[in-house]
Amino acid sequence: MDYKKLIACHECDLLFRKPLLRGGQTASCSRCRAGLEGTQGASVPLDRIGALTVAALITFCIAQAFPVIQLQTNGMTSEATLFGAVRSLWTGHMRIVATMVFCSAILFPLIELLALLYVLVPLRLGKVVRHFNRMLRVVQLIRPWGMIEVFMLGVVITIVKMVSMAQVIPGPGLFAFGALTLMLAFLATFDPRVLWSTRDEIKFRQPAEIRWTRVKRRCAPRAPTFFGLKPAPAAHMTARSAGLIACHTCGLVQKHIAASSEQRCSRCESVLHTRHPDSVTRTSSLVLAAALAYIPANLLPIMHASSLGHSEDDTILGGVAYFWTSGDWPLAVVVFVASVVVPMLKLAILTLQIVAARRSPDWQPLERARLHRLVECVGRWSMLDIFVVALTVALVHFGSFAVVTAGPGALAFGAVVILTMLASHQFDPRLIWDNVRCGPARGSRR
Ligand SMILES: [Zn+2]
Ligand SMILES: [Zn+2]
């Protein structure tokens, strides 16, 4: 049985033959409509990805070394680098928030770029580097937690916020961050999972399993009689029902060894699970913790501003009201959506998923799958307010004239963002489809 010719949808576990794709083609699951992992960006030459990674690393260093914004008021000048913003939060006894900003805007993007380069260059030269598995697993693990593009939006909002108070001068770091955001947006279209196939090709001299054609099309499942099992005619089959298991890291489909207490992937050595253990319970606990943290996040001030003996507290909704009343209603809408609507939406959708998984597992599976993807996609944008706080604290420190410090609301809000992201990662979307009867193959190739 050649399981290497199979691919399992990571969201609904349905088995497919590996699609034959060329050029800019991608493949998506015909049942849950999720893009099949390991097919996005597979046609992009490794040279281009490597060159872009080097360019992004250089731009990253420039962006970190130079000031992002300079502020001038009453003959005093202040400037903020990203690292300076982290240091301001750290010295202001907001060490958890400082760590969150440091990891999401400095450490994780840097590790991702370095690790990607470390595996890409030898692959291009036809070699598989030592610790390839570990490095590629690291890239895949930390990718969702790097948030340079959210930081860039935070810079824009901080500039607009400061313009009415002082003269704002964009620094070289701002332009570097703009360029870096564009480069990372392009790199994000490249799914590092395709490198597992390239590694196999080099290591075992295997021909590429996937060939790339030009037209985008949806992959239709076929009755998987080709691996020796005999399901009902024209029925679909999931990996679990076929006694197989798909690795969530590298996508390799392999035989499930039920007797083993901890089965590891034969290719990347990740621990394999037919379903994430205690997925619903863990998601419930994280959602409950996030919901509790959401209350102080909105009630407590995220910033304290003191100027010439006068002090003022700023809550999230206070910031939205400030933009609205000062005429910057587009920014008021952006901040309101990112800081109020998105966290509430995430909590509501995750609660719905938990209730549905417990009470009615087969209820509206396609809509619930789409909601799951929405939560995964928008979750990171709530970090916006944390970045605005970090930059404002770093910029406004003019001695007794004006000082801004972070408030306890920032810590609670950061906790909401992290907890909801962890909750959505803990929820196993395959649970949505486990009780849905697979329909007949419809032949939706196009
Ligand atoms: Zn699917
Ligand atoms: Zn694997």
XYZ file of C-alpha atoms and ligand atoms in Angstrom:
448
model
C 0.000 0.000 0.000
C 1.466 3.338 -1.023
C 0.146 5.876 1.445
C 2.483 8.531 -0.004
C 0.002 8.953 -2.836
C -2.660 10.013 -0.341
C -3.379 13.319 1.283
C -5.831 13.903 4.144
C -7.702 17.188 4.588
C -6.337 18.697 7.819
C -9.785 20.108 8.692
C -12.134 17.196 7.999
C -9.752 14.202 7.674
C -11.143 13.201 4.270
C -8.726 11.212 2.118
C -7.757 12.213 -1.396
C -5.333 11.049 -3.994
C -2.613 13.668 -4.225
C -3.826 16.091 -6.888
C -1.785 16.677 -10.016
C -1.149 20.401 -10.028
C 1.004 22.746 -12.048
C 1.864 26.424 -12.122
C -0.172 28.551 -9.719
C -2.691 25.836 -8.974
C -3.974 25.140 -5.500
C -6.273 22.374 -4.304
C -9.096 22.547 -1.808
C -11.234 19.948 -0.076
C -14.578 19.393 -1.769
C -16.304 18.683 1.548
C -15.147 21.433 3.955
C -13.635 23.803 1.304
C -10.344 24.116 3.231
C -7.216 24.550 1.133
C -5.251 21.298 1.177
C -2.088 21.947 3.156
C 1.220 21.633 1.363
C -0.162 22.813 -1.983
C -0.041 26.609 -1.506
C 2.963 28.306 -3.093
C 4.442 24.971 -4.179
C 5.092 26.297 -7.665
C 7.170 29.264 -6.458
C 10.861 28.544 -7.175
C 13.010 28.004 -4.076
C 15.446 30.623 -5.473
C 12.758 33.288 -5.231
C 11.726 32.285 -1.709
C 15.390 32.181 -0.615
C 16.159 35.612 -2.118
C 13.058 37.082 -0.520
C 13.992 35.590 2.862
C 17.493 37.160 2.681
C 15.975 40.522 1.674
C 13.442 40.268 4.510
C 16.243 39.504 7.019
C 18.243 42.574 5.941
C 15.120 44.762 6.042
C 14.274 43.306 9.450
C 17.703 44.410 10.816
C 17.246 47.943 9.379
C 13.712 48.145 10.813
C 14.974 47.177 14.274
C 18.051 49.420 14.246
C 16.485 52.746 13.237
C 13.730 54.784 14.904
C 10.212 54.120 13.662
C 8.768 57.474 14.764
C 10.217 60.726 16.137
C 8.149 63.134 18.211
C 8.940 66.844 18.652
C 7.118 69.162 21.028
C 8.167 72.333 22.887
C 11.791 71.892 21.805
C 11.941 68.349 23.141
C 12.524 65.327 20.922
C 11.704 61.709 21.532
C 12.064 58.707 19.265
C 10.908 55.106 19.398
C 12.394 51.921 18.013
C 10.550 48.648 18.418
C 13.186 47.411 20.829
C 12.933 50.719 22.741
C 9.173 50.153 23.050
C 9.803 46.725 24.567
C 12.358 48.216 26.975
C 9.928 50.984 28.041
C 7.267 48.400 28.885
C 9.828 46.249 30.734
C 11.127 49.119 32.872
C 7.522 50.246 33.478
C 6.849 46.914 35.221
C 4.744 45.581 32.351
C 7.079 42.653 31.792
C 4.488 40.191 30.491
C 3.223 42.720 27.925
C 6.856 43.542 27.003
C 7.518 39.828 26.464
C 4.412 39.521 24.270
C 5.513 42.454 22.074
C 9.110 41.181 21.938
C 8.074 37.659 20.920
C 5.391 38.603 18.367
C 7.227 41.460 16.611
C 10.934 40.618 17.070
C 11.780 37.086 18.204
C 9.298 34.922 16.257
C 9.642 36.707 12.866
C 13.452 36.572 13.271
C 13.478 32.860 14.148
C 11.108 32.110 11.262
C 13.337 33.903 8.732
C 16.577 32.376 10.062
C 15.173 28.838 10.261
C 13.640 29.119 6.775
C 16.969 30.262 5.339
C 18.792 27.488 7.213
C 16.724 24.783 5.491
C 16.226 26.529 2.129
C 19.840 27.174 1.074
C 21.047 23.544 1.446
C 17.813 22.287 -0.199
C 18.525 24.523 -3.184
C 22.013 22.957 -3.346
C 20.492 19.470 -3.257
C 21.304 18.682 0.373
C 19.205 18.090 3.449
C 20.665 20.001 6.355
C 21.147 18.575 9.868
C 18.147 19.173 12.132
C 15.980 19.824 9.036
C 12.939 18.271 10.742
C 13.317 20.331 13.878
C 13.880 23.590 12.017
C 10.913 23.171 9.685
C 8.698 22.210 12.620
C 9.815 25.419 14.367
C 8.918 27.493 11.271
C 5.438 25.963 11.146
C 4.905 26.284 14.901
C 5.819 29.957 15.301
C 4.490 31.304 11.999
C 0.986 32.150 13.344
C 2.568 34.067 16.251
C 4.703 36.507 14.231
C 2.731 39.753 13.845
C 4.791 42.300 11.923
C 1.808 43.368 9.786
C -0.302 44.041 12.902
C 2.586 46.073 14.351
C 2.700 48.113 11.114
C -0.983 48.990 11.470
C -0.262 49.874 15.111
C 2.437 52.317 13.936
C -0.036 54.019 11.558
C -2.612 54.397 14.339
C 0.015 55.744 16.754
C 1.107 58.350 14.184
C -2.472 59.564 13.684
C -2.980 59.636 17.453
C 0.171 61.721 18.008
C -0.275 64.183 15.138
C -2.686 66.395 17.104
C -0.324 66.546 20.129
C 3.119 67.024 18.593
C 5.087 67.065 15.382
C 5.498 63.494 14.172
C 8.479 62.647 11.945
C 8.522 59.207 10.317
C 11.865 57.464 10.890
C 13.806 55.122 8.561
C 12.477 52.205 10.619
C 8.922 53.020 9.480
C 9.770 52.601 5.786
C 11.743 49.436 6.573
C 8.743 48.014 8.448
C 6.489 48.905 5.484
C 8.795 47.015 3.086
C 9.131 44.124 5.542
C 5.334 43.828 5.825
C 5.041 43.471 2.032
C 7.846 40.882 1.897
C 6.342 38.822 4.725
C 2.911 39.025 3.060
C 4.438 37.397 -0.023
C 6.330 34.829 2.072
C 3.048 33.975 3.841
C 1.667 32.703 0.514
C 4.404 30.056 0.561
C 3.412 27.038 2.637
C 6.618 25.617 4.208
C 4.985 22.150 4.201
C 5.916 21.800 0.522
C 9.546 21.558 1.674
C 8.815 18.129 3.199
C 8.212 16.740 -0.311
C 11.375 18.449 -1.592
C 13.330 16.894 1.287
C 11.972 13.409 0.435
C 12.817 13.962 -3.188
C 16.459 14.745 -2.328
C 16.872 12.243 0.478
C 15.283 9.202 -1.151
C 15.698 10.240 -4.800
C 11.935 10.074 -5.124
C 10.133 11.861 -7.940
C 7.956 14.756 -6.828
C 4.543 13.484 -5.774
C 2.797 16.608 -6.919
C 3.188 18.097 -10.360
C 1.895 21.554 -10.973
C -0.540 22.615 -13.702
C -1.996 26.035 -14.374
C -5.643 26.210 -13.579
C -6.955 26.534 -10.034
C -9.292 23.688 -9.285
C -10.991 21.931 -6.456
C -9.890 18.423 -5.720
C -12.641 15.844 -5.615
C -12.270 12.832 -3.354
C -12.368 9.400 -4.889
C -13.422 6.179 -3.292
C -10.068 5.076 -1.862
C -10.151 1.500 -3.059
C -6.538 1.849 -4.229
C -5.054 1.131 -0.838
C -6.688 -2.215 -0.499
C -9.758 -1.342 1.550
C -13.220 -1.870 0.184
C -15.594 0.835 1.325
C -19.166 1.150 0.071
C -19.142 2.065 -3.617
C -18.844 5.806 -4.321
C -18.462 6.629 -0.624
C -15.835 8.971 0.802
C -13.492 7.803 3.504
C -11.652 9.599 6.266
C -8.128 8.712 7.346
C -9.390 7.523 10.733
C -12.065 5.232 9.271
C -9.408 3.734 6.960
C -7.113 2.952 9.892
C -4.710 5.703 8.799
C -3.443 8.834 10.465
C -2.243 12.085 8.890
C 0.624 14.039 10.436
C -0.525 17.582 11.259
C 3.005 18.931 10.786
C 4.206 17.421 7.498
C 0.929 15.969 6.169
C 2.287 12.427 5.678
C -0.454 9.789 5.738
C 0.625 6.636 7.537
C -0.828 3.564 9.224
C -2.323 4.188 12.648
C -0.775 1.938 15.292
C -3.589 1.699 17.830
C -1.483 -0.283 20.324
C 1.124 2.475 20.567
C 0.566 4.962 23.408
C 2.522 7.668 21.570
C 2.886 7.215 17.840
C 5.380 9.495 16.106
C 5.451 10.531 12.465
C 7.863 8.407 10.440
C 9.002 11.504 8.537
C 9.090 14.519 10.884
C 8.903 12.750 14.284
C 5.948 14.823 15.503
C 3.572 13.117 17.922
C 0.514 11.883 16.020
C -3.084 12.057 17.214
C -6.166 10.891 15.349
C -7.831 13.846 17.137
C -6.250 16.421 19.475
C -6.528 14.926 22.980
C -9.150 16.642 25.182
C -9.638 19.245 22.469
C -13.078 20.471 23.622
C -12.152 20.501 27.328
C -8.953 22.447 26.711
C -10.728 24.890 24.386
C -13.493 25.394 26.989
C -10.941 26.166 29.742
C -9.070 28.666 27.574
C -12.285 30.366 26.402
C -13.499 30.676 30.009
C -10.166 32.212 31.059
C -10.280 34.613 28.083
C -13.885 35.628 28.873
C -12.893 36.395 32.489
C -9.885 38.440 31.342
C -12.072 40.332 28.829
C -13.926 42.115 31.673
C -10.871 43.863 33.235
C -9.466 44.384 29.728
C -12.370 46.729 29.008
C -12.872 48.242 32.456
C -9.263 48.903 33.511
C -7.142 51.613 31.848
C -4.678 50.405 29.231
C -2.653 53.645 29.557
C -2.004 56.367 32.174
C -1.091 59.792 30.787
C 0.305 62.463 33.102
C 1.096 65.994 31.960
C 2.106 68.947 34.177
C 0.549 67.441 37.278
C -2.647 66.445 35.479
C -3.198 62.708 34.978
C -5.685 60.828 32.837
C -6.576 57.167 32.307
C -7.296 55.740 28.869
C -9.447 52.642 28.363
C -9.936 50.807 25.049
C -13.390 52.304 24.501
C -12.034 55.704 25.602
C -9.467 55.495 22.787
C -12.197 54.677 20.249
C -14.295 57.612 21.515
C -11.256 59.920 21.252
C -10.726 59.049 17.557
C -14.456 59.384 16.846
C -14.873 62.803 18.468
C -11.670 64.163 16.914
C -12.963 63.333 13.431
C -10.766 60.303 12.721
C -13.769 58.024 12.368
C -12.057 55.529 9.976
C -9.427 54.886 12.672
C -12.136 54.753 15.344
C -13.794 51.992 13.297
C -10.477 50.101 12.811
C -9.619 50.218 16.532
C -13.209 49.347 17.532
C -13.276 46.337 15.187
C -9.780 45.075 16.163
C -10.064 45.675 19.911
C -13.755 45.179 20.704
C -15.554 43.342 17.886
C -12.835 40.763 17.059
C -12.289 39.527 20.668
C -16.080 39.315 21.243
C -16.549 37.548 17.912
C -13.784 35.063 18.737
C -15.273 34.309 22.155
C -18.796 33.916 20.693
C -17.658 31.632 17.840
C -15.454 29.477 20.100
C -18.348 29.124 22.579
C -20.630 28.104 19.706
C -18.081 25.498 18.565
C -17.789 24.052 22.081
C -21.581 23.858 22.582
C -22.101 22.354 19.122
C -19.286 19.804 19.642
C -20.885 18.671 22.911
C -24.592 18.846 22.058
C -25.026 18.588 18.301
C -21.773 17.529 16.605
C -23.253 17.294 13.095
C -25.012 20.693 13.135
C -24.214 22.990 10.150
C -20.707 21.598 9.588
C -19.775 23.742 6.579
C -20.758 27.000 8.304
C -18.925 25.993 11.495
C -15.819 25.096 9.483
C -15.928 28.546 7.867
C -16.320 30.205 11.282
C -13.313 28.241 12.564
C -11.205 29.518 9.651
C -12.447 33.079 10.317
C -11.314 32.905 13.967
C -7.898 31.549 12.934
C -7.552 34.340 10.386
C -8.613 37.406 12.408
C -7.388 36.425 15.884
C -3.962 38.046 15.574
C -5.330 41.509 14.672
C -6.465 42.102 18.252
C -2.798 42.637 19.186
C -3.182 46.057 17.542
C -3.968 47.907 20.779
C -1.016 46.313 22.578
C 1.365 47.601 19.884
C -0.200 51.090 20.046
C 0.303 51.121 23.826
C 3.937 49.963 23.474
C 4.768 52.670 20.926
C 2.969 55.434 22.836
C 4.757 54.519 26.074
C 8.124 54.572 24.256
C 7.403 57.901 22.556
C 5.842 60.007 25.291
C 8.448 60.351 28.025
C 9.166 64.078 28.307
C 10.026 64.167 32.027
C 7.563 66.233 34.077
C 6.013 67.686 30.894
C 4.300 64.515 29.683
C 4.679 60.818 30.450
C 2.562 57.849 29.360
C 2.748 54.471 31.096
C 0.945 51.205 30.382
C -2.008 50.313 32.609
C -3.269 46.949 33.923
C -5.910 46.823 31.158
C -3.103 46.210 28.631
C -2.054 43.087 30.514
C -5.639 41.782 30.662
C -6.205 42.601 26.990
C -2.973 40.854 25.971
C -4.124 37.810 27.944
C -7.444 37.797 26.019
C -5.598 37.837 22.679
C -3.197 35.032 23.614
C -5.838 32.863 25.308
C -8.305 33.101 22.395
C -5.534 32.292 19.891
C -4.497 29.278 21.982
C -8.157 28.225 22.259
C -8.706 28.298 18.495
C -5.478 26.309 17.969
C -6.585 23.751 20.549
C -9.949 23.183 18.890
C -9.702 20.279 16.466
C -11.823 21.155 13.384
C -12.058 17.466 12.464
C -14.552 17.111 15.346
C -16.998 19.197 13.269
C -17.086 16.507 10.581
C -16.744 13.306 12.595
C -20.496 12.686 12.790
C -21.312 13.970 9.322
C -22.021 11.184 6.897
C -19.723 11.319 3.871
C -21.730 11.803 0.698
C -21.076 10.261 -2.680
C -18.264 11.542 -4.855
C -19.553 14.320 -7.053
C -16.697 14.643 -9.475
C -16.139 18.369 -8.944
C -12.853 18.538 -10.815
C -12.547 21.577 -13.004
Zn -11.898 18.919 4.289
Zn 5.097 14.363 10.048
